[in-house]
mmCIF file of C-alpha atoms in Angstrom:
data_model
loop_
_atom_site.group_PDB
_atom_site.id
_atom_site.type_symbol
_atom_site.label_atom_id
_atom_site.label_comp_id
_atom_site.label_asym_id
_atom_site.label_seq_id
_atom_site.Cartn_x
_atom_site.Cartn_y
_atom_site.Cartn_z
ATOM 1 C CA ALA A 30 25.898 57.262 -11.134
ATOM 2 C CA VAL A 31 27.040 56.081 -7.709
ATOM 3 C CA ALA A 32 24.096 53.658 -7.432
ATOM 4 C CA LEU A 33 24.852 52.287 -10.924
ATOM 5 C CA ALA A 34 28.531 51.850 -10.035
ATOM 6 C CA GLN A 35 27.555 50.093 -6.789
ATOM 7 C CA ALA A 36 25.161 47.735 -8.673
ATOM 8 C CA ASN A 37 27.921 46.895 -11.169
ATOM 9 C CA LEU A 38 30.350 46.260 -8.307
ATOM 10 C CA ASP A 39 27.813 43.990 -6.550
ATOM 11 C CA GLN A 40 27.564 41.864 -9.710
ATOM 12 C CA THR A 41 31.316 41.138 -9.658
ATOM 13 C CA THR A 42 30.929 38.838 -6.660
ATOM 14 C CA VAL A 43 30.083 35.245 -7.594
ATOM 15 C CA VAL A 44 28.095 33.316 -4.988
ATOM 16 C CA ALA A 45 27.433 29.578 -5.295
ATOM 17 C CA PRO A 46 23.948 28.273 -4.501
ATOM 18 C CA PHE A 47 25.492 25.532 -2.295
ATOM 19 C CA ASP A 48 28.569 24.890 -0.173
ATOM 20 C CA GLY A 49 31.352 23.368 -2.196
ATOM 21 C CA VAL A 50 34.926 23.428 -3.417
ATOM 22 C CA VAL A 51 36.318 24.962 -6.599
ATOM 23 C CA ALA A 52 37.240 21.975 -8.776
ATOM 24 C CA SER A 53 38.577 23.929 -11.756
ATOM 25 C CA LYS A 54 39.016 27.516 -12.864
ATOM 26 C CA LEU A 55 37.958 27.994 -16.473
ATOM 27 C CA LEU A 56 39.002 31.639 -16.927
ATOM 28 C CA VAL A 57 42.262 33.385 -16.064
ATOM 29 C CA PRO A 58 42.386 36.794 -14.360
ATOM 30 C CA GLY A 59 41.804 39.540 -16.913
ATOM 31 C CA ALA A 60 39.835 37.332 -19.315
ATOM 32 C CA PHE A 61 36.555 38.649 -20.683
ATOM 33 C CA ALA A 62 33.566 36.975 -19.025
ATOM 34 C CA THR A 63 30.001 36.920 -20.284
ATOM 35 C CA PRO A 64 26.851 35.522 -18.684
ATOM 36 C CA GLN A 65 27.122 32.528 -21.071
ATOM 37 C CA SER A 66 30.776 31.682 -20.325
ATOM 38 C CA PRO A 67 31.466 29.455 -17.306
ATOM 39 C CA ILE A 68 34.035 30.845 -14.875
ATOM 40 C CA MET A 69 34.690 27.812 -12.690
ATOM 41 C CA THR A 70 33.422 24.387 -11.751
ATOM 42 C CA ILE A 71 32.275 23.890 -8.174
ATOM 43 C CA THR A 72 31.701 20.457 -6.651
ATOM 44 C CA SER A 73 29.604 19.757 -3.619
ATOM 45 C CA GLY A 74 30.866 17.651 -0.749
ATOM 46 C CA ASN A 75 27.559 15.792 -0.885
ATOM 47 C CA VAL A 76 27.974 12.775 -3.145
ATOM 48 C CA GLU A 77 25.073 11.180 -4.950
ATOM 49 C CA VAL A 78 25.045 8.253 -7.338
ATOM 50 C CA HIS A 79 22.685 8.019 -10.292
ATOM 51 C CA VAL A 80 21.922 4.614 -11.754
ATOM 52 C CA THR A 81 19.574 3.544 -14.494
ATOM 53 C CA VAL A 82 17.082 0.857 -13.578
ATOM 54 C CA GLU A 83 15.613 -1.281 -16.326
ATOM 55 C CA GLU A 84 11.837 -1.370 -16.533
ATOM 56 C CA ALA A 85 11.604 -5.059 -15.601
ATOM 57 C CA ARG A 86 13.293 -4.400 -12.237
ATOM 58 C CA LEU A 87 11.519 -1.147 -11.421
ATOM 59 C CA GLY A 88 9.107 -2.883 -9.032
ATOM 60 C CA GLN A 89 12.046 -3.999 -6.870
ATOM 61 C CA VAL A 90 13.647 -0.540 -6.621
ATOM 62 C CA GLN A 91 11.951 2.050 -4.460
ATOM 63 C CA PRO A 92 12.944 4.970 -2.222
ATOM 64 C CA GLY A 93 14.154 3.844 1.196
ATOM 65 C CA LEU A 94 15.828 0.622 0.033
ATOM 66 C CA ASN A 95 19.309 -0.055 1.359
ATOM 67 C CA VAL A 96 22.199 -0.091 -1.082
ATOM 68 C CA ASN A 97 25.861 -1.058 -0.791
ATOM 69 C CA LEU A 98 28.361 1.039 -2.738
ATOM 70 C CA SER A 99 31.889 -0.061 -3.556
ATOM 71 C CA VAL A 100 34.526 1.943 -5.380
ATOM 72 C CA PRO A 101 37.751 0.711 -7.008
ATOM 73 C CA ALA A 102 39.791 3.195 -4.944
ATOM 74 C CA TYR A 103 38.956 1.257 -1.750
ATOM 75 C CA PRO A 104 38.684 -2.450 -2.606
ATOM 76 C CA GLY A 105 36.859 -4.541 -0.027
ATOM 77 C CA VAL A 106 35.189 -1.496 1.567
ATOM 78 C CA THR A 107 31.442 -1.084 1.207
ATOM 79 C CA PHE A 108 29.664 2.174 1.867
ATOM 80 C CA PRO A 109 26.050 1.953 3.070
ATOM 81 C CA ALA A 110 23.623 4.085 1.086
ATOM 82 C CA THR A 111 19.919 4.535 0.463
ATOM 83 C CA ILE A 112 17.786 5.080 -2.630
ATOM 84 C CA VAL A 113 16.247 8.523 -2.140
ATOM 85 C CA SER A 114 14.264 8.874 -5.358
ATOM 86 C CA VAL A 115 13.256 7.134 -8.554
ATOM 87 C CA ALA A 116 12.404 9.253 -11.588
ATOM 88 C CA PRO A 117 8.655 9.449 -12.226
ATOM 89 C CA ALA A 118 9.257 9.146 -15.982
ATOM 90 C CA GLY A 119 11.767 7.023 -17.838
ATOM 91 C CA ASP A 120 13.661 6.976 -21.090
ATOM 92 C CA THR A 121 11.037 5.772 -23.585
ATOM 93 C CA ARG A 122 13.621 4.364 -25.995
ATOM 94 C CA ALA A 123 15.744 2.438 -23.490
ATOM 95 C CA HIS A 124 12.908 1.673 -21.028
ATOM 96 C CA THR A 125 15.080 2.719 -18.082
ATOM 97 C CA PHE A 126 14.464 4.954 -15.076
ATOM 98 C CA ASP A 127 16.950 7.080 -13.119
ATOM 99 C CA ALA A 128 17.395 6.289 -9.414
ATOM 100 C CA LYS A 129 19.269 8.641 -7.080
ATOM 101 C CA ILE A 130 21.328 7.036 -4.308
ATOM 102 C CA VAL A 131 22.901 8.919 -1.394
ATOM 103 C CA PRO A 132 25.386 7.516 1.145
ATOM 104 C CA THR A 133 23.788 6.954 4.561
ATOM 105 C CA THR A 134 26.615 8.779 6.309
ATOM 106 C CA PRO A 135 28.871 11.257 4.508
ATOM 107 C CA ASP A 136 32.334 9.826 3.893
ATOM 108 C CA SER A 137 35.221 12.002 2.718
ATOM 109 C CA ARG A 138 36.675 9.043 0.787
ATOM 110 C CA LEU A 139 33.779 9.206 -1.697
ATOM 111 C CA LEU A 140 34.459 11.941 -4.225
ATOM 112 C CA PRO A 141 32.441 13.326 -7.143
ATOM 113 C CA GLY A 142 33.429 11.672 -10.418
ATOM 114 C CA MET A 143 34.321 8.292 -8.907
ATOM 115 C CA PHE A 144 33.020 5.091 -10.473
ATOM 116 C CA ALA A 145 30.832 3.131 -8.052
ATOM 117 C CA GLN A 146 29.438 -0.366 -8.168
ATOM 118 C CA VAL A 147 25.935 -0.478 -6.714
ATOM 119 C CA GLN A 148 24.354 -3.486 -5.036
ATOM 120 C CA VAL A 149 20.680 -2.979 -4.228
ATOM 121 C CA VAL A 150 19.283 -5.069 -1.410
ATOM 122 C CA ALA A 151 15.868 -5.662 -3.002
ATOM 123 C CA GLN A 152 14.780 -8.503 -0.754
ATOM 124 C CA GLN A 153 16.138 -10.397 2.245
ATOM 125 C CA LYS A 154 15.164 -13.833 3.516
ATOM 126 C CA THR A 155 16.246 -15.677 6.611
ATOM 127 C CA ASP A 156 16.637 -19.465 6.717
ATOM 128 C CA ALA A 157 16.713 -19.764 2.922
ATOM 129 C CA VAL A 158 18.031 -22.937 1.282
ATOM 130 C CA LEU A 159 20.954 -21.839 -0.900
ATOM 131 C CA VAL A 160 22.968 -23.753 -3.463
ATOM 132 C CA PRO A 161 25.826 -22.555 -5.671
ATOM 133 C CA LYS A 162 24.396 -20.866 -8.757
ATOM 134 C CA GLU A 163 26.298 -23.326 -10.962
ATOM 135 C CA ALA A 164 24.404 -26.269 -9.401
ATOM 136 C CA VAL A 165 21.119 -25.174 -11.020
ATOM 137 C CA VAL A 166 20.783 -26.573 -14.546
ATOM 138 C CA GLN A 167 18.116 -25.589 -17.062
ATOM 139 C CA GLN A 168 16.554 -28.628 -18.792
ATOM 140 C CA GLY A 169 13.762 -27.629 -21.145
ATOM 141 C CA ASN A 170 11.242 -25.644 -19.118
ATOM 142 C CA ASN A 171 12.446 -27.075 -15.801
ATOM 143 C CA GLN A 172 15.285 -26.153 -13.513
ATOM 144 C CA VAL A 173 17.012 -29.105 -11.913
ATOM 145 C CA VAL A 174 19.682 -29.762 -9.314
ATOM 146 C CA PHE A 175 21.660 -32.975 -9.052
ATOM 147 C CA VAL A 176 21.991 -34.311 -5.500
ATOM 148 C CA ASN A 177 24.295 -36.972 -4.082
ATOM 149 C CA ASP A 178 22.317 -40.146 -3.350
ATOM 150 C CA ASN A 179 24.753 -42.779 -1.987
ATOM 151 C CA GLY A 180 27.466 -41.784 -4.442
ATOM 152 C CA LYS A 181 25.169 -41.353 -7.443
ATOM 153 C CA ALA A 182 23.968 -38.063 -8.914
ATOM 154 C CA VAL A 183 20.164 -37.959 -8.880
ATOM 155 C CA GLN A 184 18.221 -35.284 -10.719
ATOM 156 C CA ARG A 185 15.655 -33.221 -8.773
ATOM 157 C CA THR A 186 13.310 -30.649 -10.265
ATOM 158 C CA VAL A 187 13.467 -27.505 -8.141
ATOM 159 C CA GLN A 188 11.717 -24.175 -7.875
ATOM 160 C CA VAL A 189 14.248 -21.351 -7.776
ATOM 161 C CA GLY A 190 13.730 -18.082 -5.901
ATOM 162 C CA ILE A 191 16.213 -15.226 -5.601
ATOM 163 C CA ILE A 192 19.508 -15.563 -7.482
ATOM 164 C CA ASP A 193 22.604 -13.455 -6.873
ATOM 165 C CA ASP A 194 26.088 -13.649 -8.366
ATOM 166 C CA LYS A 195 27.081 -16.678 -6.237
ATOM 167 C CA SER A 196 24.002 -18.488 -4.934
ATOM 168 C CA ALA A 197 20.485 -19.514 -5.894
ATOM 169 C CA GLU A 198 17.626 -19.860 -3.446
ATOM 170 C CA ILE A 199 15.732 -23.153 -3.686
ATOM 171 C CA LEU A 200 12.066 -22.822 -2.721
ATOM 172 C CA SER A 201 11.196 -26.501 -3.180
ATOM 173 C CA GLY A 202 12.718 -29.725 -4.460
ATOM 174 C CA ILE A 203 15.560 -30.328 -2.014
ATOM 175 C CA THR A 204 15.929 -30.209 1.754
ATOM 176 C CA PRO A 205 18.537 -28.398 3.824
ATOM 177 C CA GLY A 206 21.740 -30.379 4.264
ATOM 178 C CA GLU A 207 21.535 -32.423 1.048
ATOM 179 C CA GLN A 208 24.739 -32.462 -0.975
ATOM 180 C CA VAL A 209 24.409 -30.989 -4.445
ATOM 181 C CA VAL A 210 26.598 -31.684 -7.453
ATOM 182 C CA VAL A 211 28.256 -28.755 -9.192
#
């Protein structure tokens, strides 16, 4: 009877499988608890971000790539992070894969439940010829840029490389220093 009472007493202590903080208590003292009813929510101090990567971009996203995180709570601040894993299987209906991102150095400003904007650094090039993204115009199957030639806009067919939200890389068609028309 004593051993049974001791076993029952040992089962009244709840131990988390990781270090964390109690985020919410779901039962009040004296409430009836069962193995199926949650008692509390515990959050870890280790933050991780999960993003879905579309199938077409999966070749550019791989573990070890650098990532910049930004959160609305701290505008203008970027947090360096790294992709630690990409799911080996994806969602067959949406053709997306889950990628797990972890901050490079723990930062107490990043909290579980925050919204984060993720910028993956898929490729970097030095000495690239960049033009404003708006300067590249699609004409049929060709991409063209208009350059200033003695006060006149002259059309040049270009080959475009990497494009981000502000700039487009020009692989061929114009030379560094030429003025482009936006």
